[in-house]
Amino acid sequence: MKLMAVTDNHHAVKDIAEKIIAVKDVIDYVQIREKSKTAQEHVTLINYLLTSGVHKEEIIINDRLDVALCLGIPTVHLPEHGLPVQLVKQHYPQIQVGCSVHSLQSAREAEVNGADYVLYGHCFETNSKKGVPPNGINPILKMKEELTIPVYAIGGINIETIPIVKDVGADGIAVMSSIFATKNPLESAKKLREAMQHEK
Amino acid sequence: MKLMAVTDNHHAVKDIAEKIIAVKDVIDYVQIREKSKTAQEHVTLINYLLTSGVHKEEIIINDRLDVALCLGIPTVHLPEHGLPVQLVKQHYPQIQVGCSVHSLQSAREAEVNGADYVLYGHCFETNSKKGVPPNGINPILKMKEELTIPVYAIGGINIETIPIVKDVGADGIAVMSSIFATKNPLESAKKLREAMQHEK
């Protein structure tokens, strides 16, 4: 089971870089999701990560395919209103593409259109989607039956909910606040990893 | 002298598309500068323009190199905090790149770094930069002495100020509200074109 840390767009470039570097050996991937940062800030952040020992293969760029292409980052994550996955795959088949999905149907479409993984959510109630009812975890069961690409779960994932997500067969989890809104991101990431490895 | 219409980020996709289509035969370029629109909306807008007779060569995409690459648009305009021009040129030498500059010094740097044109401003007081003192038009004189790439002027350009901009030798003007905030964009564009062609 893989652990993806998703940045929360709440920190300055240097601060979020330091948090990522702190957890880099515990997580599998970091998704740079800094919607209010400029392209220049993205470049600064990613160059800083690369020179600090974060590998290109561990980095996923949200939305900005151009930043990924110019910096040689192999994976992009397309948000719901991002570039269409088939358009990206048609021009850049070598780029790994993840898609945010909110239902079994949209997960099916993402796979048909060429997505390399889907990120499904939100699974549980979460502060970052306050007031929006969660989509639950049941669709993951169906996705695991029908899809061949990995399914990541996002939204309210923490050490309490990890066993439930593991139970439905998710290939990985994506967390935001459970790492980046905590006082000690490294300790938090380690605890998440421990919960992921725990056998029933 | 060239006429670039810069979109104002104040209209829905279909509305701005219709305004652009209305003026397409009078302007030389349209710069799609829709900072609050998603990548998907950019794709929808540009596909709509292309199927409505706007040529790829007339379209300039602000900031989103990825949208330009995926849709075969040959020109991007990099805002001040966009991707670094040398990074774009290093990976995509075939892409024409314009840069926003606010001084002679930054215009020099843009040219050295590979820019194909500079867009200098803001020249005059303008509602879109309310309270920010204009940089004036004198730097254009120096740019025209030192630079080999075209210099476009932006910021408070209208039929009254066009003669001044023409006088200092600008290769083109870029306008936003003088076209897109008017009741009849086509009439407004025609009047701007007339003022540009007027001999002293």
Coordinates of C-alpha atoms in Angstrom, one line a residue, chain B:
Chain B
M1 CA 1.9 48.5 -35.9
K2 CA 0.3 45.4 -34.4
L3 CA -2.9 45.3 -32.4
M4 CA -3.1 42.7 -29.6
A5 CA -6.4 42.2 -27.7
V6 CA -5.9 40.9 -24.1
T7 CA -8.9 39.2 -22.5
D8 CA -10.0 40.6 -19.2
N9 CA -11.0 37.5 -17.2
H10 CA -14.4 39.0 -16.6
H11 CA -16.6 36.9 -18.8
A12 CA -17.8 33.4 -19.1
V13 CA -16.2 31.2 -21.7
K14 CA -18.9 31.6 -24.3
D15 CA -19.2 35.4 -23.8
I16 CA -15.5 36.0 -24.2
A17 CA -15.3 33.7 -27.1
E18 CA -18.0 35.6 -28.9
K19 CA -16.3 38.9 -28.3
I20 CA -13.0 37.5 -29.6
I21 CA -14.7 36.1 -32.7
A22 CA -16.4 39.5 -33.3
V23 CA -13.0 41.3 -33.5
K24 CA -10.9 38.6 -35.0
D25 CA -10.6 40.2 -38.4
V26 CA -9.5 43.6 -37.0
I27 CA -7.0 42.5 -34.4
D28 CA -3.6 40.8 -35.1
Y29 CA -3.5 38.7 -31.9
V30 CA -5.6 37.8 -29.0
Q31 CA -3.9 37.0 -25.7
I32 CA -6.0 34.6 -23.7
R33 CA -5.4 35.9 -20.1
E34 CA -8.0 34.2 -18.1
K35 CA -6.3 33.7 -14.8
S36 CA -9.2 32.4 -12.9
K37 CA -10.3 29.9 -15.5
T38 CA -9.4 26.2 -15.2
A39 CA -7.2 24.4 -17.7
Q40 CA -10.4 22.6 -18.9
E41 CA -12.1 26.0 -19.6
H42 CA -9.0 27.1 -21.5
V43 CA -9.3 24.1 -23.7
T44 CA -13.0 24.6 -24.3
L45 CA -12.5 28.3 -25.1
I46 CA -9.6 27.7 -27.5
N47 CA -11.2 24.8 -29.3
Y48 CA -14.3 27.0 -29.8
L49 CA -12.1 29.8 -31.2
L50 CA -10.3 27.5 -33.6
T51 CA -13.6 26.0 -34.9
S52 CA -14.9 29.6 -35.4
G53 CA -12.2 30.8 -37.7
V54 CA -9.6 32.2 -35.3
H55 CA -6.2 31.0 -36.5
K56 CA -3.7 29.3 -34.2
E57 CA -1.2 32.0 -35.2
E58 CA -3.5 34.7 -33.9
I59 CA -3.8 33.2 -30.4
I60 CA -1.4 33.8 -27.6
I61 CA -1.9 31.8 -24.3
N62 CA -1.0 33.6 -21.1
D63 CA 1.0 31.5 -18.6
R64 CA -0.3 28.0 -19.5
L65 CA 2.4 26.6 -21.8
D66 CA 0.8 23.2 -21.3
V67 CA -2.5 24.4 -22.9
A68 CA -0.6 25.8 -25.8
L69 CA 1.4 22.6 -26.3
C70 CA -1.6 20.3 -26.2
L71 CA -3.6 22.5 -28.6
G72 CA -0.8 23.4 -31.0
I73 CA -0.9 27.1 -30.2
P74 CA 2.5 28.5 -31.2
T75 CA 2.8 31.4 -28.8
V76 CA 2.7 31.8 -25.0
H77 CA 2.9 35.0 -23.0
L78 CA 4.8 34.6 -19.7
P79 CA 3.6 36.8 -16.9
E80 CA 6.1 38.3 -14.5
H81 CA 5.9 35.3 -12.1
G82 CA 5.4 32.7 -14.8
L83 CA 7.7 30.0 -16.1
P84 CA 11.2 31.4 -16.7
V85 CA 11.6 32.2 -20.4
Q86 CA 15.0 30.4 -20.7
L87 CA 13.5 27.2 -19.3
V88 CA 10.6 27.3 -21.8
K89 CA 13.0 28.1 -24.7
Q90 CA 15.4 25.4 -23.7
H91 CA 12.7 22.7 -23.9
Y92 CA 10.5 24.2 -26.5
P93 CA 12.6 26.4 -28.9
Q94 CA 9.8 26.2 -31.5
I95 CA 7.4 28.1 -29.1
Q96 CA 7.3 31.8 -29.5
V97 CA 7.5 33.5 -26.1
G98 CA 6.5 36.9 -25.0
C99 CA 7.4 38.4 -21.7
S100 CA 5.8 41.1 -19.5
V101 CA 8.3 43.7 -18.5
H102 CA 8.1 46.9 -16.4
S103 CA 11.5 48.5 -17.1
L104 CA 14.3 48.7 -19.6
Q105 CA 16.4 46.4 -17.5
S106 CA 13.8 43.6 -17.4
A107 CA 13.3 44.0 -21.2
R108 CA 17.0 43.6 -21.7
E109 CA 17.0 40.4 -19.6
A110 CA 14.0 39.0 -21.4
E111 CA 15.7 39.4 -24.8
V112 CA 19.0 37.9 -23.5
N113 CA 17.0 35.0 -22.1
G114 CA 15.3 34.3 -25.4
A115 CA 12.0 36.2 -25.5
D116 CA 10.6 36.8 -28.9
Y117 CA 8.8 40.0 -27.9
V118 CA 8.3 42.1 -24.8
L119 CA 5.1 43.6 -23.5
Y120 CA 5.9 46.8 -21.6
G121 CA 3.7 48.6 -19.2
H122 CA 1.8 50.0 -17.8
C123 CA 2.3 53.1 -19.9
F124 CA -0.6 55.3 -18.7
E125 CA -3.1 55.3 -15.8
T126 CA -5.5 52.4 -16.2
N127 CA -8.4 51.0 -14.2
S128 CA -6.9 47.6 -14.2
K129 CA -3.9 48.9 -12.3
K130 CA -5.8 51.4 -10.1
G131 CA -3.6 53.3 -7.7
V132 CA -0.3 52.0 -9.2
P133 CA 1.6 54.8 -10.8
P134 CA 2.3 54.2 -14.5
N135 CA 5.8 53.5 -15.7
G136 CA 5.5 56.0 -18.5
I137 CA 6.5 55.6 -22.2
N138 CA 10.0 56.8 -22.2
P139 CA 11.6 53.4 -21.6
I140 CA 10.2 52.3 -24.9
L141 CA 12.5 54.8 -26.7
K142 CA 15.5 53.1 -25.1
M143 CA 14.1 49.6 -25.8
K144 CA 13.8 50.5 -29.5
E145 CA 17.4 51.6 -29.5
E146 CA 18.8 48.6 -27.7
L147 CA 16.5 45.6 -28.4
T148 CA 16.0 43.7 -31.6
I149 CA 12.7 42.0 -30.6
P150 CA 9.4 43.8 -31.0
V151 CA 8.1 46.0 -28.1
Y152 CA 4.4 46.1 -27.3
A153 CA 2.9 48.8 -25.1
I154 CA 0.1 48.1 -22.6
G155 CA -1.8 49.9 -19.9
G156 CA -4.1 52.8 -20.6
I157 CA -3.9 52.5 -24.4
N158 CA -6.9 54.1 -26.2
I159 CA -7.5 56.3 -29.2
E160 CA -6.2 59.3 -27.3
T161 CA -2.9 57.7 -26.2
I162 CA -2.2 55.7 -29.4
P163 CA -0.4 58.7 -31.1
I164 CA 2.0 59.0 -28.1
V165 CA 2.8 55.3 -28.2
K166 CA 3.3 55.4 -32.0
D167 CA 5.6 58.4 -31.5
V168 CA 8.0 56.5 -29.3
G169 CA 8.2 53.7 -31.9
A170 CA 6.3 50.8 -30.2
D171 CA 5.9 47.9 -32.6
G172 CA 2.4 47.2 -31.3
I173 CA -0.2 48.0 -28.6
A174 CA -2.0 45.6 -26.3
V175 CA -5.5 46.6 -25.1
M176 CA -7.9 45.0 -22.7
S177 CA -10.7 47.3 -21.5
S178 CA -10.6 49.4 -24.7
I179 CA -12.0 46.4 -26.5
F180 CA -13.5 43.9 -24.0
A181 CA -15.1 46.4 -21.6
T182 CA -16.9 48.3 -24.4
K183 CA -20.5 47.7 -25.6
N184 CA -19.4 47.1 -29.2
P185 CA -16.0 45.4 -29.3
L186 CA -15.9 45.4 -33.1
E187 CA -16.5 49.1 -33.3
S188 CA -14.0 49.8 -30.6
A189 CA -11.4 47.6 -32.3
K190 CA -12.0 49.4 -35.6
K191 CA -11.5 52.8 -34.0
L192 CA -8.3 51.7 -32.4
R193 CA -7.0 50.4 -35.7
E194 CA -8.0 53.7 -37.4
A195 CA -6.1 55.7 -34.7
M196 CA -3.1 53.4 -35.3
Q197 CA -3.1 54.1 -39.0
H198 CA -3.6 57.8 -38.7
E199 CA -0.7 59.9 -39.9
K200 CA 0.3 63.0 -38.0

